[in-house]
Short mmCIF file of C-alpha atoms in Angstrom, two decimals:
data_model
loop_
_atom_site.label_atom_id
_atom_site.label_comp_id
_atom_site.label_asym_id
_atom_site.label_seq_id
_atom_site.Cartn_x
_atom_site.Cartn_y
_atom_site.Cartn_z
CA MET A 23 27.39 -111.02 -97.65
CA ASP A 24 29.38 -112.05 -100.69
CA ALA A 25 28.26 -115.20 -102.46
CA PRO A 26 30.65 -118.16 -102.07
CA ALA A 27 33.09 -118.61 -104.93
CA ARG A 28 32.14 -121.26 -107.49
CA PRO A 29 34.66 -124.03 -108.34
CA ASP A 30 34.63 -122.93 -111.97
CA ALA A 31 34.93 -119.25 -111.22
CA THR A 32 37.43 -117.31 -113.28
CA PRO A 33 40.30 -116.30 -111.01
CA PRO A 34 40.89 -112.59 -110.53
CA PRO A 35 43.88 -111.01 -112.26
CA VAL A 36 47.18 -111.24 -110.47
CA SER A 37 49.56 -108.34 -110.20
CA PRO A 38 53.10 -108.99 -111.46
CA GLU A 39 54.65 -108.27 -108.10
CA ARG A 40 52.47 -110.89 -106.41
CA GLU A 41 52.81 -113.51 -109.11
CA GLY A 42 56.60 -113.47 -109.25
CA PRO A 43 59.10 -112.51 -111.95
CA PRO A 44 58.38 -113.81 -115.47
CA SER A 45 61.37 -116.16 -115.50
CA ARG A 46 59.94 -118.01 -112.54
CA GLY A 47 56.48 -118.12 -114.11
CA ASP A 48 57.68 -120.42 -116.89
CA PRO A 49 57.44 -124.03 -115.66
CA LEU A 50 59.66 -125.25 -118.48
CA ALA A 51 62.39 -122.80 -117.48
CA GLY A 52 62.21 -124.20 -113.97
CA LEU A 53 62.67 -127.73 -115.26
CA LEU A 54 65.47 -126.86 -117.65
CA GLU A 55 67.53 -125.18 -114.96
CA GLY A 56 68.42 -128.72 -113.93
CA PRO A 57 71.07 -130.09 -116.35
CA ARG A 58 74.57 -129.37 -115.06
CA ALA A 59 76.95 -132.02 -116.31
CA ARG A 60 80.07 -132.71 -114.26
CA GLY A 61 82.59 -134.99 -115.93
CA ALA A 62 79.97 -136.39 -118.32
CA LEU A 63 80.96 -139.09 -120.80
CA MET A 64 80.95 -137.62 -124.32
CA ILE A 65 82.04 -139.78 -127.26
CA ARG A 66 81.83 -140.16 -131.02
CA ALA A 67 80.85 -143.76 -131.81
CA GLY A 68 81.37 -145.21 -135.30
CA PHE A 69 80.04 -148.57 -136.48
CA ASP A 70 79.75 -150.75 -139.58
CA PRO A 71 76.91 -153.30 -139.77
CA PRO A 72 76.19 -155.65 -138.23
CA TRP A 73 76.63 -153.95 -134.88
CA ALA A 74 74.83 -153.82 -131.54
CA VAL A 75 75.72 -152.43 -128.12
CA ARG A 76 73.87 -153.34 -124.95
CA VAL A 77 73.68 -150.46 -122.42
CA GLU A 78 73.34 -151.37 -118.74
CA ASP A 79 75.14 -148.40 -117.18
CA ARG A 80 72.11 -147.21 -115.16
CA ALA A 81 73.02 -143.62 -116.07
CA PRO A 82 70.28 -141.10 -115.22
CA LEU A 83 70.26 -139.57 -118.70
CA THR A 84 71.89 -140.37 -122.05
CA VAL A 85 71.61 -138.40 -125.29
CA MET A 86 72.18 -140.03 -128.69
CA LEU A 87 72.47 -137.82 -131.78
CA VAL A 88 72.84 -139.66 -135.08
CA VAL A 89 75.25 -137.85 -137.39
CA ARG A 90 75.49 -140.44 -140.16
CA GLY A 91 73.59 -143.57 -141.11
CA ALA A 92 70.85 -145.05 -138.93
CA ALA A 93 70.40 -146.82 -135.60
CA TRP A 94 67.71 -148.59 -133.63
CA VAL A 95 67.21 -147.99 -129.91
CA VAL A 96 65.47 -150.98 -128.34
CA PRO A 97 64.53 -150.61 -124.65
CA ASP A 98 63.86 -153.65 -122.49
CA GLU A 99 60.41 -152.19 -121.86
CA GLY A 100 58.49 -149.96 -124.23
CA GLU A 101 58.53 -149.32 -127.95
CA ARG A 102 61.71 -149.35 -129.99
CA ILE A 103 62.59 -146.38 -132.18
CA ARG A 104 64.62 -145.95 -135.36
CA LEU A 105 66.89 -142.93 -135.77
CA THR A 106 68.38 -141.57 -138.97
CA ALA A 107 70.90 -138.77 -139.56
CA GLY A 108 69.86 -135.66 -137.62
CA ASP A 109 67.53 -137.54 -135.25
CA LEU A 110 68.05 -137.53 -131.49
CA ALA A 111 66.99 -139.82 -128.66
CA ILE A 112 67.15 -139.32 -124.89
CA ALA A 113 67.11 -142.36 -122.61
CA ARG A 114 66.27 -141.93 -118.94
CA GLY A 115 67.82 -144.48 -116.61
CA PRO A 116 68.10 -146.82 -114.95
CA GLY A 117 66.44 -149.08 -117.54
CA ALA A 118 68.63 -151.02 -119.97
CA TYR A 119 68.43 -150.80 -123.75
CA THR A 120 70.26 -151.88 -126.90
CA CYS A 121 71.50 -149.72 -129.77
CA ALA A 122 71.95 -151.57 -133.06
CA ASP A 123 71.87 -151.46 -136.84
CA ASP A 124 68.93 -153.91 -136.64
CA PRO A 125 66.83 -155.04 -133.67
CA ALA A 126 67.73 -158.64 -134.50
CA THR A 127 71.51 -158.09 -134.25
CA ALA A 128 73.07 -159.74 -131.20
CA PRO A 129 75.06 -157.37 -128.93
CA GLN A 130 78.82 -157.36 -129.45
CA ALA A 131 79.62 -155.08 -126.51
CA LEU A 132 78.18 -154.27 -123.10
CA ILE A 133 78.28 -150.82 -121.48
CA LEU A 134 78.43 -151.07 -117.68
CA PRO A 135 78.35 -148.48 -114.87
CA HIS A 136 81.28 -146.08 -114.47
CA GLY A 137 82.10 -146.17 -118.19
CA GLN A 138 83.31 -149.76 -118.26
CA CYS A 139 82.96 -151.75 -121.49
CA ALA A 140 82.80 -155.53 -121.71
CA HIS A 141 82.12 -158.44 -124.02
CA PRO A 142 78.58 -159.85 -123.78
CA ASP A 143 79.93 -162.58 -121.49
CA GLY A 144 81.25 -159.95 -119.06
CA ARG A 145 84.96 -160.00 -119.97
CA LEU A 146 86.31 -156.45 -120.11
CA LEU A 147 87.12 -155.11 -123.57
CA ASN A 148 90.29 -153.45 -122.25
CA GLY A 149 90.19 -150.64 -124.76
CA SER A 150 89.98 -152.82 -127.86
CA MET A 151 87.23 -150.61 -129.32
CA ASP A 152 88.90 -147.28 -128.50
CA LEU A 153 89.50 -145.21 -131.63
CA GLY A 154 91.28 -142.16 -130.20
CA VAL A 155 90.26 -139.16 -128.14
CA ARG A 156 86.60 -139.67 -127.18
CA ALA A 157 86.09 -142.02 -130.11
CA TRP A 158 84.84 -145.58 -129.83
CA GLY A 159 83.44 -148.39 -131.92
CA ASP A 160 84.40 -150.22 -135.12
CA ARG A 161 85.73 -147.37 -137.21
CA LEU A 162 86.02 -143.61 -136.70
CA ASP A 163 84.21 -142.91 -139.96
CA GLY A 164 81.87 -145.90 -139.89
CA SER A 165 78.71 -146.05 -141.94
CA THR A 166 76.86 -145.03 -138.76
CA VAL A 167 78.22 -142.28 -136.52
CA VAL A 168 76.51 -141.27 -133.27
CA PHE A 169 77.43 -138.57 -130.76
CA ILE A 170 76.66 -139.91 -127.29
CA GLY A 171 76.54 -137.85 -124.10
CA THR A 172 75.94 -139.51 -120.74
CA TYR A 173 75.36 -137.92 -117.36
CA MET A 174 77.29 -140.22 -115.08
CA GLY A 175 75.42 -139.58 -111.82
CA ASP A 176 72.22 -138.16 -110.39
CA GLY A 177 74.10 -135.08 -109.24
CA GLY A 178 74.08 -133.64 -112.77
CA ILE A 179 70.36 -133.81 -113.44
CA SER A 180 67.45 -132.40 -111.47
CA GLY A 181 65.15 -135.06 -110.07
CA ARG A 182 62.20 -132.89 -111.10
CA LEU A 183 63.39 -133.05 -114.71
CA LEU A 184 63.94 -136.80 -114.66
CA ASP A 185 60.48 -137.33 -113.21
CA ALA A 186 59.01 -135.30 -116.07
CA LEU A 187 60.52 -137.48 -118.82
CA PRO A 188 59.48 -140.83 -120.26
CA PRO A 189 62.06 -143.66 -120.29
CA LEU A 190 62.79 -143.02 -123.97
CA LEU A 191 61.93 -140.06 -126.19
CA SER A 192 63.00 -139.04 -129.68
CA LEU A 193 63.05 -136.03 -131.96
CA THR A 194 63.32 -136.45 -135.72
CA CYS A 195 65.10 -133.98 -137.92
CA ASP A 196 61.86 -133.00 -139.67
CA VAL A 197 60.57 -131.41 -136.45
CA TRP A 198 63.85 -130.27 -134.92
CA GLN A 199 67.19 -129.18 -136.30
CA CYS A 200 70.11 -129.48 -133.89
CA PRO A 201 72.07 -126.20 -133.98
CA LEU A 202 74.95 -127.71 -132.01
CA THR A 203 75.99 -130.56 -134.33
CA PRO A 204 78.82 -128.66 -136.09
CA LEU A 205 80.18 -127.39 -132.77
CA LEU A 206 80.01 -130.84 -131.21
CA ALA A 207 81.81 -132.34 -134.20
CA ASP A 208 84.56 -129.76 -133.81
CA GLU A 209 84.96 -130.05 -130.04
CA ILE A 210 84.39 -133.72 -129.23
CA GLY A 211 87.78 -134.91 -130.50
CA ARG A 212 89.89 -132.12 -129.04
CA ASP A 213 92.40 -132.83 -126.29
CA GLU A 214 93.04 -129.44 -124.73
CA PRO A 215 93.08 -128.02 -121.19
CA GLY A 216 89.57 -127.51 -119.90
CA GLN A 217 88.00 -129.54 -122.70
CA GLU A 218 85.90 -131.64 -120.35
CA VAL A 219 84.22 -128.49 -119.04
CA VAL A 220 83.53 -127.29 -122.58
CA LEU A 221 81.89 -130.61 -123.45
CA ASP A 222 79.88 -130.63 -120.23
CA ARG A 223 78.37 -127.28 -121.11
CA LEU A 224 77.70 -128.35 -124.70
CA LEU A 225 75.90 -131.43 -123.43
CA ASP A 226 73.76 -129.28 -121.14
CA LEU A 227 72.86 -127.02 -124.05
CA LEU A 228 72.03 -130.00 -126.25
CA VAL A 229 69.71 -131.45 -123.62
CA ILE A 230 68.00 -128.11 -122.99
CA ALA A 231 67.48 -127.43 -126.72
CA ALA A 232 66.13 -130.93 -127.31
CA LEU A 233 63.77 -130.94 -124.35
CA ARG A 234 62.47 -127.49 -125.16
CA ALA A 235 61.55 -128.78 -128.61
CA TRP A 236 60.08 -131.99 -127.21
CA PHE A 237 57.93 -130.30 -124.57
CA SER A 238 56.51 -127.95 -127.22
CA ARG A 239 55.00 -130.85 -129.18
CA PRO A 240 51.33 -131.64 -128.51
CA GLU A 241 52.03 -135.36 -128.27
CA ALA A 242 54.80 -134.92 -125.69
CA GLU A 243 54.17 -137.06 -122.62
CA ALA A 244 54.57 -134.14 -120.25
CA PRO A 245 53.72 -134.72 -116.57
CA ALA A 246 50.17 -134.02 -115.43
CA TRP A 247 51.16 -130.94 -113.42
CA TYR A 248 52.84 -129.46 -116.50
CA ARG A 249 49.70 -129.92 -118.61
CA ALA A 250 47.58 -128.55 -115.76
CA MET A 251 49.41 -125.22 -116.04
CA ALA A 252 46.94 -124.34 -118.81
CA ASP A 253 43.97 -124.57 -116.44
CA PRO A 254 42.95 -121.12 -115.15
CA VAL A 255 42.45 -122.33 -111.57
CA VAL A 256 44.92 -125.18 -111.10
CA GLY A 257 47.57 -123.43 -113.17
CA ARG A 258 47.43 -120.43 -110.88
CA VAL A 259 47.71 -122.58 -107.77
CA LEU A 260 50.70 -124.42 -109.25
CA ARG A 261 52.42 -121.13 -109.99
CA LEU A 262 51.76 -119.85 -106.49
CA VAL A 263 53.28 -122.98 -104.98
CA GLN A 264 56.26 -123.00 -107.34
CA HIS A 265 56.98 -119.28 -106.89
CA ASP A 266 56.83 -119.29 -103.09
CA PRO A 267 57.26 -122.79 -101.65
CA ALA A 268 58.28 -121.34 -98.26
CA HIS A 269 54.87 -119.74 -97.74
CA PRO A 270 52.69 -121.59 -95.18
CA TRP A 271 50.14 -122.62 -97.79
CA THR A 272 46.93 -124.41 -96.91
CA VAL A 273 44.16 -125.64 -99.18
CA ALA A 274 42.05 -122.75 -97.88
CA SER A 275 44.65 -120.06 -98.65
CA LEU A 276 45.33 -121.49 -102.12
CA ALA A 277 41.62 -121.71 -102.85
CA ALA A 278 41.16 -118.08 -101.79
CA LYS A 279 43.96 -116.98 -104.12
CA ALA A 280 42.40 -118.93 -106.98
CA GLY A 281 38.90 -117.65 -106.27
CA VAL A 282 37.32 -121.07 -105.69
CA SER A 283 36.08 -123.10 -102.74
CA ARG A 284 38.36 -125.49 -100.85
CA ALA A 285 36.35 -128.51 -101.99
CA GLY A 286 36.29 -127.23 -105.56
CA LEU A 287 40.05 -126.72 -105.62
CA ALA A 288 40.81 -130.07 -104.02
CA ARG A 289 38.60 -131.90 -106.52
CA ARG A 290 39.80 -130.00 -109.59
CA PHE A 291 43.47 -130.14 -108.61
CA THR A 292 43.36 -133.89 -107.93
CA ASP A 293 41.55 -134.57 -111.21
CA LEU A 294 44.11 -132.66 -113.29
CA VAL A 295 47.36 -133.27 -111.41
CA GLY A 296 46.67 -136.73 -110.04
CA GLU A 297 47.28 -135.90 -106.37
CA PRO A 298 45.87 -133.45 -103.79
CA PRO A 299 47.31 -129.92 -103.50
CA MET A 300 49.15 -130.53 -100.21
CA THR A 301 50.70 -133.76 -101.49
CA TYR A 302 51.95 -131.91 -104.54
CA LEU A 303 53.28 -129.08 -102.36
CA THR A 304 55.25 -131.52 -100.22
CA GLY A 305 56.75 -133.20 -103.29
CA TRP A 306 57.67 -129.85 -104.81
CA ARG A 307 59.33 -128.62 -101.61
CA LEU A 308 61.39 -131.80 -101.25
CA ALA A 309 62.40 -131.79 -104.91
CA LEU A 310 63.62 -128.22 -104.52
CA ALA A 311 65.48 -129.19 -101.37
CA ALA A 312 67.17 -132.05 -103.25
CA ASP A 313 68.35 -129.65 -105.95
CA LEU A 314 69.58 -127.10 -103.39
CA LEU A 315 71.49 -129.81 -101.53
CA ARG A 316 73.17 -130.72 -104.80
CA ASP A 317 73.84 -127.26 -106.18
CA THR A 318 74.60 -125.09 -103.14
CA ASP A 319 76.64 -125.12 -99.95
CA ASP A 320 73.72 -123.77 -97.90
CA THR A 321 73.19 -125.42 -94.54
CA ILE A 322 70.33 -127.86 -94.18
CA ALA A 323 68.63 -125.40 -91.84
CA ALA A 324 68.87 -122.63 -94.46
CA ILE A 325 67.51 -124.93 -97.16
CA ALA A 326 64.68 -125.95 -94.84
CA ARG A 327 63.64 -122.30 -94.50
CA GLN A 328 63.83 -121.77 -98.27
CA VAL A 329 61.44 -124.61 -99.01
CA GLY A 330 58.94 -124.12 -96.20
CA TYR A 331 60.11 -126.27 -93.30
CA GLY A 332 60.51 -124.81 -89.84
CA SER A 333 63.72 -126.60 -88.97
CA ALA A 334 66.46 -128.85 -90.31
CA PHE A 335 64.92 -131.70 -88.28
CA ALA A 336 61.51 -131.25 -89.93
CA LEU A 337 63.07 -131.23 -93.40
CA SER A 338 65.26 -134.23 -92.61
CA SER A 339 62.30 -136.28 -91.41
CA ALA A 340 60.21 -135.52 -94.50
CA PHE A 341 63.17 -135.93 -96.85
CA LYS A 342 64.17 -139.34 -95.52
CA ARG A 343 60.59 -140.55 -95.62
CA VAL A 344 60.36 -139.78 -99.37
CA TYR A 345 63.94 -140.23 -100.62
CA GLY A 346 65.06 -142.97 -98.26
CA VAL A 347 68.22 -141.10 -97.21
CA SER A 348 68.94 -138.07 -95.06
CA PRO A 349 69.60 -134.68 -96.68
CA GLN A 350 73.28 -134.99 -95.77
CA GLU A 351 73.51 -138.43 -97.37
CA HIS A 352 71.83 -137.09 -100.50
CA ARG A 353 74.32 -134.22 -100.65
CA THR A 354 77.26 -136.57 -100.22
CA ARG A 355 76.05 -138.90 -102.98
CA ALA A 356 75.44 -136.02 -105.38
CA ALA A 357 78.96 -134.71 -104.79
#
């Protein structure tokens, strides 16, 4: 009789046809498939000191690329960061924050949901800071110029990607050079047919390029499951689950694939990922379902089969328990 597999056993090699195509084996590629802007807000903001703008738009994701001068980003919670020319910051909603020449400067404008702008007391600005096509602020060529791209709703960003990001992250120009700055500068002020679509795609590319650089840094606050990909046992189980979420996985079948015992897998997986294998599998299936509801016209029954649920009813019950709305309501909101 074969000896039982040890929890620390090295997993046997996996054939390419069983492990899935290489593009699906890259967890970062899976995350970065998410950004698909639709009618995103893209502006060139120019300011002269003293200036400060309070952002309370609850947008799921906002990118700030400093082109000239410097700016502080001060979140309500967490550490503030200072950006200089070439630096980039990404803010994940719905938390509020302030952008300013100095953290002590009082806000002169308030950014609200749906692109509305107001005085700090709530009175609408009524376009008084508009500077032309997609230009806003004090002066078009102010001492500080920032390109700002905002995803206006959850439908443009994968929930899996948002969950993987901290509330505020930054990349400085000494560790990352933005290849899109000249193109953005050329396109952002154009007023031509189809220009919104061009800018949507440029924003997606900017986010993907920035996050690829950020995730590659050792100090990046990547989610536990992403870091666990490096583990020979847990990483293999994660890839199995991500490649084939529709498979009727159990702890026993995953442990057998990884060459470890059920208890060993459960303990090791929970230690590294922060939750048991089946809890992670459920979350992954529902996150995929949320993306498919947003990005495809597939029926709920078809999506249920794709992510491992036996029926539309079974998916709907699990989805509403986690997301608080039915799959159909989620699809309607995303649209």
